[in-house]
Coordinates of C-alpha atoms in Angstrom, one line a residue:
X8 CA 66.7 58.5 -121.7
X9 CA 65.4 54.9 -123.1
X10 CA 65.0 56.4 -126.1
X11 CA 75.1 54.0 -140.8
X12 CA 78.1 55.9 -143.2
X13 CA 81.3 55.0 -142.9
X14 CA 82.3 58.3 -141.0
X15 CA 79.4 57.7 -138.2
X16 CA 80.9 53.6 -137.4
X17 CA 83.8 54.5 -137.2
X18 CA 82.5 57.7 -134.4
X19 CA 80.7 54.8 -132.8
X20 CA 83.7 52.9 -132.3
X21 CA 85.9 55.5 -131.3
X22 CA 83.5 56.1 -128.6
X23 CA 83.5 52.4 -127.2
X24 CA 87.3 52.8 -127.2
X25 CA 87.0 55.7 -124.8
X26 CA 84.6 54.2 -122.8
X27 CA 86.2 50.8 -122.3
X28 CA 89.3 52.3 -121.6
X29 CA 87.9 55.6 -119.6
X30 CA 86.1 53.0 -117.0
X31 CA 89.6 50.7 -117.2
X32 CA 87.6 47.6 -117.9
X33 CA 90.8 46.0 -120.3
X34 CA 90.7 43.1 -122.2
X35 CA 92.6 41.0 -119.4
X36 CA 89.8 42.2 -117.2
X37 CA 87.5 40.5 -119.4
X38 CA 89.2 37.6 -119.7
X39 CA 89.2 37.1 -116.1
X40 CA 85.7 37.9 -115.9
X41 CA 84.8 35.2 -118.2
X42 CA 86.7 32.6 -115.8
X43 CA 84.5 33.7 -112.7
X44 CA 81.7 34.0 -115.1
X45 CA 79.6 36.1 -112.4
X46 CA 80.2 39.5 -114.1
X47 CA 77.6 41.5 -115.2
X48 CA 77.9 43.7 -117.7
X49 CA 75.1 47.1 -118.2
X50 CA 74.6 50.5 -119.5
X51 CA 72.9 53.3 -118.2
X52 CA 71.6 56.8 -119.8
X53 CA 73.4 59.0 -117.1
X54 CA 76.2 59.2 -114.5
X55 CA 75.5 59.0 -110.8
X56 CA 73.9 62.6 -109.5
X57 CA 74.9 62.1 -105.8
X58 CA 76.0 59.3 -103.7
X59 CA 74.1 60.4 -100.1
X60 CA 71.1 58.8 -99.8
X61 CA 69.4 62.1 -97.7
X62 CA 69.9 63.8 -101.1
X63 CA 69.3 61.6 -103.8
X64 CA 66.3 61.7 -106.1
X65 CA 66.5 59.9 -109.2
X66 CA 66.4 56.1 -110.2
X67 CA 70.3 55.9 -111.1
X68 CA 71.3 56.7 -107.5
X69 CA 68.4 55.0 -106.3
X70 CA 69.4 51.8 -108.0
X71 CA 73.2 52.2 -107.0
X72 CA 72.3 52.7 -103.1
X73 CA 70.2 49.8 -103.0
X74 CA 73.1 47.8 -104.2
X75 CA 75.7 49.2 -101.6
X76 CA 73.5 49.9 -98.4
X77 CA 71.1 47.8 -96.9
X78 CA 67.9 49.6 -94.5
X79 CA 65.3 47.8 -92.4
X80 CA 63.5 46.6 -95.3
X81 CA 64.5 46.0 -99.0
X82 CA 61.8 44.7 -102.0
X83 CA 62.1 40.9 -102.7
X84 CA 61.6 39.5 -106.2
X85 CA 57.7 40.5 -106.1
X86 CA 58.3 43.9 -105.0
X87 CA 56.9 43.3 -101.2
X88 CA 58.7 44.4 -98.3
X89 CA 61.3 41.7 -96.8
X90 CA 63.1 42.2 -93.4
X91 CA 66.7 43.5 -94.2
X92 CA 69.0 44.6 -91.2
X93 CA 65.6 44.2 -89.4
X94 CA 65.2 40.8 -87.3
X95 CA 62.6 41.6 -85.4
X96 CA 59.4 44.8 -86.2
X97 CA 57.0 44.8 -83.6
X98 CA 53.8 47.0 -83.8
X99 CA 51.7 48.7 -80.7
X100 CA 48.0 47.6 -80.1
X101 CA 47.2 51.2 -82.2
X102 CA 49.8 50.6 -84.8
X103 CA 51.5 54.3 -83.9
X104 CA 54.6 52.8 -82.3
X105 CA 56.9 50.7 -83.8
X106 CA 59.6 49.0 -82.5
X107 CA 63.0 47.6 -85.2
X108 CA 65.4 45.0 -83.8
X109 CA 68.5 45.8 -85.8
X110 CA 71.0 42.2 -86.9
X111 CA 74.5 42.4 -86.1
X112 CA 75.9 44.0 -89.4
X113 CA 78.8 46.1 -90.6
X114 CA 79.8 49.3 -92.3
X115 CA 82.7 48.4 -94.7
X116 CA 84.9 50.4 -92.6
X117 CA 84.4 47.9 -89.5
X118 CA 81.9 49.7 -87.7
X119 CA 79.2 48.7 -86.7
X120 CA 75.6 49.4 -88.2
X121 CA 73.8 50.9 -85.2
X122 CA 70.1 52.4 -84.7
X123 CA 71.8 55.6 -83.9
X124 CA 72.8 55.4 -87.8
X125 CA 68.9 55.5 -89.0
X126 CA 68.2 58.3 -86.0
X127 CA 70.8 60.5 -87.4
X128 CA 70.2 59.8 -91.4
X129 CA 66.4 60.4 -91.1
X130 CA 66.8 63.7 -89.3
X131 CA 69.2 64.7 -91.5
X132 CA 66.6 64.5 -94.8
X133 CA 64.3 66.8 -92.6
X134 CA 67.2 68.7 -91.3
X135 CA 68.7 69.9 -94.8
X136 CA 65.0 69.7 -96.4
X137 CA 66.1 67.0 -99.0
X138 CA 64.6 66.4 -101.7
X139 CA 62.5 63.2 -100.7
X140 CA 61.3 64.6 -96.9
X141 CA 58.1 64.6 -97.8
X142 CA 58.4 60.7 -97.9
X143 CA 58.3 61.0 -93.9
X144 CA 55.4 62.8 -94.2
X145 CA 53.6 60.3 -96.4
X146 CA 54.9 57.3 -93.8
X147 CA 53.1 59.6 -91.3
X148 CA 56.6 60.1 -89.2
X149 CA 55.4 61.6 -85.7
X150 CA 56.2 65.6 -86.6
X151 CA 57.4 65.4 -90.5
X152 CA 54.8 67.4 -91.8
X153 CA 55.5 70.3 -88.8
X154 CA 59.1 70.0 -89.6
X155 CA 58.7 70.4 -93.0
X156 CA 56.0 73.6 -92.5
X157 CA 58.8 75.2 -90.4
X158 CA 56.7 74.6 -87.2
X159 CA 58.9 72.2 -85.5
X160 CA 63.0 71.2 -85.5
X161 CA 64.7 68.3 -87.4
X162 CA 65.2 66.9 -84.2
X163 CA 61.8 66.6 -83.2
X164 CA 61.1 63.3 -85.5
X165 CA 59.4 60.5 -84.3
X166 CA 62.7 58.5 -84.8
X167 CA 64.5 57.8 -81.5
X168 CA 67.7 54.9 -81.2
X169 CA 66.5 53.2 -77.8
X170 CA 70.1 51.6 -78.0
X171 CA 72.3 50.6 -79.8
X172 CA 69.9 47.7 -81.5
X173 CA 67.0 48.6 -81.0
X174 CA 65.1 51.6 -83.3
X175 CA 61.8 53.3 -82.2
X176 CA 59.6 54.9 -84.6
X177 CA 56.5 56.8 -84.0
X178 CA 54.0 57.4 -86.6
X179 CA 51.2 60.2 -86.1
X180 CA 48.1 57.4 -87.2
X181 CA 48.6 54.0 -88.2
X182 CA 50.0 53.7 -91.8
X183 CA 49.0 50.8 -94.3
X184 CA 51.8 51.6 -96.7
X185 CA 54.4 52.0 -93.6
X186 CA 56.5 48.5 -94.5
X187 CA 56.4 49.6 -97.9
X188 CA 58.0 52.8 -97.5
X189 CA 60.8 51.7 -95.7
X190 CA 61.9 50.1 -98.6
X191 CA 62.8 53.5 -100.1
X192 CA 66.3 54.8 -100.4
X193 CA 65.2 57.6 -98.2
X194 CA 65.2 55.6 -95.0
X195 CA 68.8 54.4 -95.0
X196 CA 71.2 54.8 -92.2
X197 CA 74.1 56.5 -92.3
X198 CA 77.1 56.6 -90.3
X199 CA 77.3 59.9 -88.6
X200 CA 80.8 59.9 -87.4
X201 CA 82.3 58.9 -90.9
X202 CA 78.9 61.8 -93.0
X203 CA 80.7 64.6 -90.2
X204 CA 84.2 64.0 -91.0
X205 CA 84.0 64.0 -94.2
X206 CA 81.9 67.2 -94.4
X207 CA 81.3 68.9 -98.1
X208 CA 82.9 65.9 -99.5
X209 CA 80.8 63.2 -98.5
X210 CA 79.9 60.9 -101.3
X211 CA 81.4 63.1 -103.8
X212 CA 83.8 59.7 -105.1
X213 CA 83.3 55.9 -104.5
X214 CA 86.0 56.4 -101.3
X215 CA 83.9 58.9 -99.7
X216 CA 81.3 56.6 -98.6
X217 CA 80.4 53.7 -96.4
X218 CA 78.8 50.6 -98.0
X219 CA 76.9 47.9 -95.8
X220 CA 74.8 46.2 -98.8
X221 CA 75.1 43.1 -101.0
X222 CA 78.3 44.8 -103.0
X223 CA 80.9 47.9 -102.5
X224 CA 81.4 50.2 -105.4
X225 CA 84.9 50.2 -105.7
X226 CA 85.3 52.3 -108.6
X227 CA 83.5 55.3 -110.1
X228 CA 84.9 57.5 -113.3
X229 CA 82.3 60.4 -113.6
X230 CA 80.3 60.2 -117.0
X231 CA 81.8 56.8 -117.6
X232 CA 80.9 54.3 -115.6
X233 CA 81.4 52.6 -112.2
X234 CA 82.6 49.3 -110.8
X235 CA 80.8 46.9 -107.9
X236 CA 82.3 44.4 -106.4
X237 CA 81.0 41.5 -103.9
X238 CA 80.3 42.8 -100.6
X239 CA 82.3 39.5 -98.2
X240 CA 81.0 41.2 -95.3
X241 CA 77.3 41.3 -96.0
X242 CA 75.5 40.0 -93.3
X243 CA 73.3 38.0 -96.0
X244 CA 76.7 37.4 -98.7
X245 CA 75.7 33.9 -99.1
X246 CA 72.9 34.7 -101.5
X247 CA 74.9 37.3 -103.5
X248 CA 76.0 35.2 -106.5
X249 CA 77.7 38.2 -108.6
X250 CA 81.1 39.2 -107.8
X251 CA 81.5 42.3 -110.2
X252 CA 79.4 44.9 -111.9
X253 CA 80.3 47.0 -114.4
X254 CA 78.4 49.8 -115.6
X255 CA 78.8 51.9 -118.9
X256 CA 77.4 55.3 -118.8
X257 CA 76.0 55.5 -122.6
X258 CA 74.0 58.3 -123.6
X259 CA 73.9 57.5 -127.4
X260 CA 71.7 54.4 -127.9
X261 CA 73.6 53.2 -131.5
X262 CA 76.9 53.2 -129.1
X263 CA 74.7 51.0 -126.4
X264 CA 73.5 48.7 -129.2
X265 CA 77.3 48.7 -130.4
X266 CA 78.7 47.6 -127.0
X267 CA 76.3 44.8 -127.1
X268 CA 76.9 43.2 -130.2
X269 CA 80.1 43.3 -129.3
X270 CA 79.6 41.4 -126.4
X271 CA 80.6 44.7 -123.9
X272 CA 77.2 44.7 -122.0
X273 CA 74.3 42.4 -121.3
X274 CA 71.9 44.1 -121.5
X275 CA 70.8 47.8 -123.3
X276 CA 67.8 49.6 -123.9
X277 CA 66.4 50.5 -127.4
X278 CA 65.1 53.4 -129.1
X279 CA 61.9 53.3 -130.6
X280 CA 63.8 53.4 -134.0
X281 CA 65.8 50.8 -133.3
X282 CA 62.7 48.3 -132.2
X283 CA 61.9 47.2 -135.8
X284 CA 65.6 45.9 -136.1
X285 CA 65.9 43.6 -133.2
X286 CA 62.2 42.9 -132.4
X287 CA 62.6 39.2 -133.8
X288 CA 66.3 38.7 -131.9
X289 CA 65.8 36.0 -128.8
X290 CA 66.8 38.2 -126.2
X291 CA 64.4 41.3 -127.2
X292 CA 62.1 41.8 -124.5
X293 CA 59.5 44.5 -123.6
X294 CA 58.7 45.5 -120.4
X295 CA 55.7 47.3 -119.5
X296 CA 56.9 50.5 -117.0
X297 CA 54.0 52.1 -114.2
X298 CA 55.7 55.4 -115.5
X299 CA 52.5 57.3 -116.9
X300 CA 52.5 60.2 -119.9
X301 CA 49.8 62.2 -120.0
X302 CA 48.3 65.9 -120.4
X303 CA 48.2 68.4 -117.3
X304 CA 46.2 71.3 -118.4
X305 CA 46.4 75.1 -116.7
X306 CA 43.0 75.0 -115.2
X307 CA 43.3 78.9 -115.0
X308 CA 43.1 79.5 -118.5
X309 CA 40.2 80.3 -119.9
X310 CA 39.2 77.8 -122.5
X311 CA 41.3 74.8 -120.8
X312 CA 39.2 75.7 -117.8
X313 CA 36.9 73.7 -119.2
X314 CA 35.4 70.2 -118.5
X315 CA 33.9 69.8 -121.6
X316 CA 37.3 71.1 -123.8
X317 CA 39.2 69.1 -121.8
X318 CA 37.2 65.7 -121.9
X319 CA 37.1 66.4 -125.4
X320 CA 41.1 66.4 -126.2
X321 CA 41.3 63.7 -124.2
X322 CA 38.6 61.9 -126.5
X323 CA 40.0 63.2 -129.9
X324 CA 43.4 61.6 -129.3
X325 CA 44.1 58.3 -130.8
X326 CA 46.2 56.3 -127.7
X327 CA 46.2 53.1 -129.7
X328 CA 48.1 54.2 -132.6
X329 CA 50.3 56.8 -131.0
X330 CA 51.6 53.7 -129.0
X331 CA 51.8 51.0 -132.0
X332 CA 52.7 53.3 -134.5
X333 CA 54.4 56.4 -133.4
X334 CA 56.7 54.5 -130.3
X335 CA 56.7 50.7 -130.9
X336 CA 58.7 50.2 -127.3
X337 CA 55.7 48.1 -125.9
X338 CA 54.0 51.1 -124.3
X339 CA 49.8 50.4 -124.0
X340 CA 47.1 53.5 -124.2
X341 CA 45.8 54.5 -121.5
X342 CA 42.4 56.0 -119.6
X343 CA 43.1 56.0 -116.3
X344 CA 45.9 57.7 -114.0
X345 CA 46.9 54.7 -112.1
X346 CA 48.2 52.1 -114.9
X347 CA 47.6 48.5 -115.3
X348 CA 49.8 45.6 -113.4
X349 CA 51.0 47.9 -110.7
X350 CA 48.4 47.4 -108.1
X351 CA 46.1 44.5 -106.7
X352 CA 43.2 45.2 -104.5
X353 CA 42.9 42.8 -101.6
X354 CA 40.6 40.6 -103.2
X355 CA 43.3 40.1 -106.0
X356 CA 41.8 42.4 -109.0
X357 CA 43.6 44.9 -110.9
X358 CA 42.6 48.4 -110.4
X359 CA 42.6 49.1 -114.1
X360 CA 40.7 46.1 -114.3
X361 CA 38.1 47.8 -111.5
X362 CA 37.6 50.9 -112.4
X363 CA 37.7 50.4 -116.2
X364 CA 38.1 52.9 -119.6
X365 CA 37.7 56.8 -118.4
X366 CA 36.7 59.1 -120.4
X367 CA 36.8 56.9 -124.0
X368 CA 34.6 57.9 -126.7
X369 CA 34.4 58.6 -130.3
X370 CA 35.5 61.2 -133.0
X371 CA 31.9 62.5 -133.4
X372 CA 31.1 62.3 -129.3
X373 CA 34.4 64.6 -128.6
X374 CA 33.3 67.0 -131.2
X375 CA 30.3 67.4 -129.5
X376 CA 32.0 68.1 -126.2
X377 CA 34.2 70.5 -128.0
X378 CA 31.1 72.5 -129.8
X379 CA 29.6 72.5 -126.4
X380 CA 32.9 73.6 -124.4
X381 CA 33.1 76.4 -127.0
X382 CA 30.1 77.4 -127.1
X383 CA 30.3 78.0 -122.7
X384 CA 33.2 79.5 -123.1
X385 CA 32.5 82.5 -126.0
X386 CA 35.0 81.0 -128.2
X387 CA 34.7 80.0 -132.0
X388 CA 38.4 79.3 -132.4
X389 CA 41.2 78.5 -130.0
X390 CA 45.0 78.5 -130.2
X391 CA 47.0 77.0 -127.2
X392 CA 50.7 75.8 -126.8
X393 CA 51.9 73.0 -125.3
X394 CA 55.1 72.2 -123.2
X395 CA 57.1 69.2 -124.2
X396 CA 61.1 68.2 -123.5
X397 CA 62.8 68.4 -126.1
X398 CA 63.8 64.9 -126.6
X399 CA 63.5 62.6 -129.4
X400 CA 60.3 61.4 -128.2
X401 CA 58.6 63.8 -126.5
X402 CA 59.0 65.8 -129.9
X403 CA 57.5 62.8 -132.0
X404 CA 54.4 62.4 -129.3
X405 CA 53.6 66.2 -130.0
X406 CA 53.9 66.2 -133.2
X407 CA 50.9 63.1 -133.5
X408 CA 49.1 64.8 -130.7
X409 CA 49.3 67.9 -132.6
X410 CA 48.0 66.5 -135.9
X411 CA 45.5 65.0 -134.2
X412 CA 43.7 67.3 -132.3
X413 CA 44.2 70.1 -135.4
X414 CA 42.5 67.2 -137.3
X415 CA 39.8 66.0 -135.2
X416 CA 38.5 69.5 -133.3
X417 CA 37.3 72.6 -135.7
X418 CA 38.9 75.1 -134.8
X419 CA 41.7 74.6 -132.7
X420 CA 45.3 75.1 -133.5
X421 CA 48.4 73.6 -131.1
X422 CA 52.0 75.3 -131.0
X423 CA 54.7 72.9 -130.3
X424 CA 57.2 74.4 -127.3
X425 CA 59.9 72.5 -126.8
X426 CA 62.7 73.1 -124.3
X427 CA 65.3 71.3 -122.6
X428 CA 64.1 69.0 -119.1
X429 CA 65.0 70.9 -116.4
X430 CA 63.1 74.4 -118.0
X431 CA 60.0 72.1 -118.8
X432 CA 59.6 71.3 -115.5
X433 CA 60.3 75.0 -114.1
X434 CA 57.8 75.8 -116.5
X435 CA 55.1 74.0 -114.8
X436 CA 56.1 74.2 -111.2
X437 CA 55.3 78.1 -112.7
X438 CA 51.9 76.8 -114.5
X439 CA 53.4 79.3 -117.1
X440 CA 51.7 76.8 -120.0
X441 CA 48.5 76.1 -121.5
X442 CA 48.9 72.4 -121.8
X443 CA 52.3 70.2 -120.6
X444 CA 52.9 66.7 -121.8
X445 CA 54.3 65.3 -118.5
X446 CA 55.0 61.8 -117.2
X447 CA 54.8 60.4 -113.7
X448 CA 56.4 57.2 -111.9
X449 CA 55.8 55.7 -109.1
X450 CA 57.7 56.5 -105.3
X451 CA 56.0 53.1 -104.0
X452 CA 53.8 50.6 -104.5
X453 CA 50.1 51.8 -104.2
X454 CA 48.0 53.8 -106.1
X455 CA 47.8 56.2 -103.7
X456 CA 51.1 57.9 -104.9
X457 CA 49.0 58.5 -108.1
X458 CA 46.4 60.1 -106.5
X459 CA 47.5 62.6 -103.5
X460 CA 49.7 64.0 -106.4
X461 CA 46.3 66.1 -106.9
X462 CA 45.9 68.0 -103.4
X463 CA 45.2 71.3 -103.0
X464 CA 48.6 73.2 -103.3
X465 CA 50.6 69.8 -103.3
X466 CA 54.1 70.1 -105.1
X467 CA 53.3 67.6 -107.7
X468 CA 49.8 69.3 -109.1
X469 CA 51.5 71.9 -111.1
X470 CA 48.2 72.8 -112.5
X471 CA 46.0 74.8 -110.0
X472 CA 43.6 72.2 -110.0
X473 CA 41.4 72.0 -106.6
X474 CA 38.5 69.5 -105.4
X475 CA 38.0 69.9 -102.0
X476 CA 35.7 66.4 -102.3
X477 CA 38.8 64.6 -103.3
X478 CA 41.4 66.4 -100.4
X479 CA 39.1 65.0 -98.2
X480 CA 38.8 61.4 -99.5
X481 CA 42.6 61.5 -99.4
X482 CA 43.2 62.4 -95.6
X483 CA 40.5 59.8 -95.3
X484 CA 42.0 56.7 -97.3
X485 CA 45.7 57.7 -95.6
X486 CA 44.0 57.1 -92.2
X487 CA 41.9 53.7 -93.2
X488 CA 43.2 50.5 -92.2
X489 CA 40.7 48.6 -93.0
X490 CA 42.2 47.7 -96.6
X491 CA 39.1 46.9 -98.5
X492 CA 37.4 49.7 -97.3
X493 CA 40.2 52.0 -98.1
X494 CA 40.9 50.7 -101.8
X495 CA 37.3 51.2 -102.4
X496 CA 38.4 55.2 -101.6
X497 CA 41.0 54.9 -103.9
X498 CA 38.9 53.9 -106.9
X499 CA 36.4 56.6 -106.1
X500 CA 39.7 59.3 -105.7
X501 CA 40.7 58.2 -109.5
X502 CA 36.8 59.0 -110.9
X503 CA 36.9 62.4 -108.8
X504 CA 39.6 63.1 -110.7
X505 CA 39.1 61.9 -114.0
X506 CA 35.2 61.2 -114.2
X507 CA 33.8 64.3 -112.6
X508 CA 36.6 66.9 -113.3
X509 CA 38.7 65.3 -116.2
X510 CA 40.9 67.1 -114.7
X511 CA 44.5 65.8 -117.0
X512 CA 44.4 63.3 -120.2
X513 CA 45.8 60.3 -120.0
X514 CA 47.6 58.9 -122.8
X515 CA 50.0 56.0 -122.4
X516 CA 52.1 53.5 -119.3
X517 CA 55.5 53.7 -121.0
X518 CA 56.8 50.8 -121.8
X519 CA 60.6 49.7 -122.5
X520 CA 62.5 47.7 -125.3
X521 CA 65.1 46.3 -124.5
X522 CA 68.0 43.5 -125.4
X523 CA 69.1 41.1 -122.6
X524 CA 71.2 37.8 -122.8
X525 CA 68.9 35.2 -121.5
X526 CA 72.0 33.8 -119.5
X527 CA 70.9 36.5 -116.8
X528 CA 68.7 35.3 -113.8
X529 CA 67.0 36.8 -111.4
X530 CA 68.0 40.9 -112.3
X531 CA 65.1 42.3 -110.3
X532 CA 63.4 45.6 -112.0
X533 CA 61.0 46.9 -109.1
X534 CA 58.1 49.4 -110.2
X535 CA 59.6 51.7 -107.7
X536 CA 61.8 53.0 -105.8
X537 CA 65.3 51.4 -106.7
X538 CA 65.1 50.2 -110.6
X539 CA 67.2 47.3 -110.0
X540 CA 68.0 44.9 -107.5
X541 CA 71.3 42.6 -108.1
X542 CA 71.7 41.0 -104.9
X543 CA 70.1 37.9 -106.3
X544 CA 71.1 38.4 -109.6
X545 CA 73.6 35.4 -111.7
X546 CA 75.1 34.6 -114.6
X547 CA 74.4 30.9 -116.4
X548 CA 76.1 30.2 -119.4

């Protein structure tokens, strides 16, 4: 998604006509929009896949419904949990029961936002088993994990409205990453009334929907683009400098750069191909992603099986130059599974920093892993296939991977399968494949959502990989509340996985080119959850 002839300009500019005019933004728009001079102006990859916060699962909506709704908490400019439509959290002596003080606040059809709202939105994730319910489970929500196994109603949630202000919420331990997790899109209120009349077509259009955030999306044409617009009834409007959003769906990144040299948008993303071009231009920026690529191996199959095999790919692939040669979008090797800058332990220190290079060696050391790997499993030659999206990139990071480990390891051969998204992932929720170049980002703020991706029959393993040492640890660290104790587990979790088992290969933390007009301040882009926040965001000529 973040990745000329006279016939092909003249395509490009056709299709910033029909954008422009599909999304109405006209030129007397813009000419107004230069007089109020809080207008931002941005493109995106893709169009809105839903509106309803109990079913939305993908960064776009994510970033949309932070803009228009407001929950207890929301991330501030360093990503921490701030107090939104809370005013008051208190905590029990055990940390089990917590208790919300709602602010007075509206829903931008004059109702008020009530803790009846939150009660009703949260059971209706576990209700219609959305796609982020196990999010309750992970906040440790009194009877998610029953509800989700079937054992126990919706209803049953440890959510209760106490009245109209006042929200109760019982964990099943005390939670560490609780705050944090109410940041997420997941836990924002609805209005019941309003979600039941409108029935099936609930947030299908910007009408069918209640906003109570910083802004109101008052406009949204499908596959081209949507409008925000200042929210005056914000409890907090007096820090929302912007007054309108616009937002270009843009799927072909020439058109993108088009639309800003043209002064359309303020800010695009680039291509890998398009880097070397505007690397040098004052607003080029790159921005270093906690999105992770790396190698998941069937642990069934009988070479990939492994430990040795697999330590030794990992070994005979050179990170550095895939990333500085082959992508060029400020993306960094790397040898761990939770990536650098994206968590601080207590004391301050980076875990990358702690816990170091995994698995690194030489040419001639993963040779030696691969003889010996070979040699255990009754093999002299080896040909495996690996699953890749077929996009741009994915294709070109195959291709390298390809020549390198044909290169550096006698003996084996790699088949390139490429198919669209969707089937790549089907294909290893299956573990139908012998190796699958697959990424992973963050849902919040601590390494743990790195790690428990790795339990024993957990959604996100997709690989059949099982250490019963490392289940353990996990129940154990969710449970600690001592914090230095339990980051401790977490850097012993990451070396179960990777040091003893080398269980995936790491290869890269994406990273992200882009082009931004420096008159911008203060547009937010969190490491999870919601990409962007704008309620802070303005314009300075």
């Amino acid at each position: 998604m973040r990745r000329m002839i006279k016939t092909k300009v003249l395509l490009v500019f056709l299709a910033m006509v029909l954008i422009l005019s599909g999304c109405n933004f006209s030129n007397s728009e813009k000419t107004e929009d230069k007089k109020t001079n809080q207008v931002l102006n941005v493109s995106v990859a893709a169009d809105i896949p839903t509106l309803d916060s109990t079913k939305a699962h993908d960064g776009i909506a994510f970033t949309v419904l932070n803009n228009v709704n407001e929950g207890l908490y929301r991330q501030d400019e360093n990503h921490m949990p701030i107090k939104a439509l809370a005013t008051e959290h208190k905590e029990s002596e055990d940390k089990i029961v917590h208790t919300f003080t709602l602010r007075d606040s509206k829903w931008s059809n004059g109702d008020s936002v009530t803790a009846q709202d939150f009660e009703f939105a949260w059971k209706r994730v576990m209700r219609d088993a959305s796609p982020y319910n196990y999010m309750f489970v992970t906040a440790g929500i009194k009877n998610a994990e029953a509800i989700m196994n079937e054992e126990k109603d919706a209803d049953e949630l440890g959510v209760k409205a106490i009245d109209e202000k006042t929200l109760e919420v019982t964990l099943e331990s005390a939670n560490p990453l609780f705050q944090m997790l109410l940041t997420f899109p997941t836990f924002l209120p609805q209005n019941q009334k309003y979600v039941e009349e409108k029935g099936d077509q609930y947030a299908l259009e910007a009408g069918d929907i209640l906003f109570n955030g910083p802004f109101k999306l008052i406009e949204w044409t499908h596959e081209q683009g949507w409008k925000y617009e200042k929210n005056d009834e914000y409890w907090d409007a007096d820090s929302v400098k912007l007054d309108k959003i616009n937002v270009y769906v843009v799927k072909d990144p020439s058109t993108g750069v088009n639309l800003y040299e043209t002064n359309k948008v303020d800010r695009v993303t680039l291509t890998s191909a398009l880097v070397d071009e505007y690397k040098d231009d004052e607003n080029f920026a790159n921005l270093l992603e906690p999105e992770i690529i790396f190698l998941r191996f069937n642990h069934n199959h009988p070479v990939l099986g492994n430990k040795d095999i697999r330590r030794a790919i990992n070994m005979a692939i050179d990170k550095k130059s895939l990333v500085e040669v082959i992508l060029k979008d400020g993306s960094t090797a790397v040898n761990g599974v939770v990536p650098a800058g994206f968590f601080k332990s207590p004391d301050g220190k980076d875990f990358r920093e702690l816990n170091g290079d995994i698995n690194t060696g030489t040419i001639e050391e993963a040779k030696k892993l691969w003889e010996k790997g070979l040699k255990e499993t009754g093999q002299t030659e080896v040909t495996v296939s690996i699953n890749i999206a077929d996009s741009d990139d994915h294709k070109k990071v195959a291709e390298y991977i390809q020549a390198q480990l044909e290169d550096n390891l006698p003996g084996l051969k790699l088949e390139i399968k490429a198919v669209p998204f969707a089937q790549r992932l089907t294909i290893e929720k299956a573990i139908e494949y012998d190796i699958s170049l697959s990424s992973w980002g963050p849902d919040y703020s601590d390494p743990m959502t790195y790690l428990d991706m790795w339990l024993k029959g957990g959604s996100a393993n997709r690989m059949d990989y099982y250490n019963p040492k490392l289940d353990a640890l996990v129940a154990e660290a969710r449970n600690e509340t001592d914090l230095s104790k339990r980051y401790g587990m977490l850097l012993e979790l990451e070396k179960i996985l990777l040091v003893e088992d080398a269980a995936i290969a790491p290869l890269y933390q994406e990273g992200t080119a882009i082009l931004m007009r420096n008159k911008i301040k203060k547009l937010l882009v969190h490491p999870t959850g919601a990409s962007f926040s704008y309620k802070w965001t303005s314009i300075e000529e």
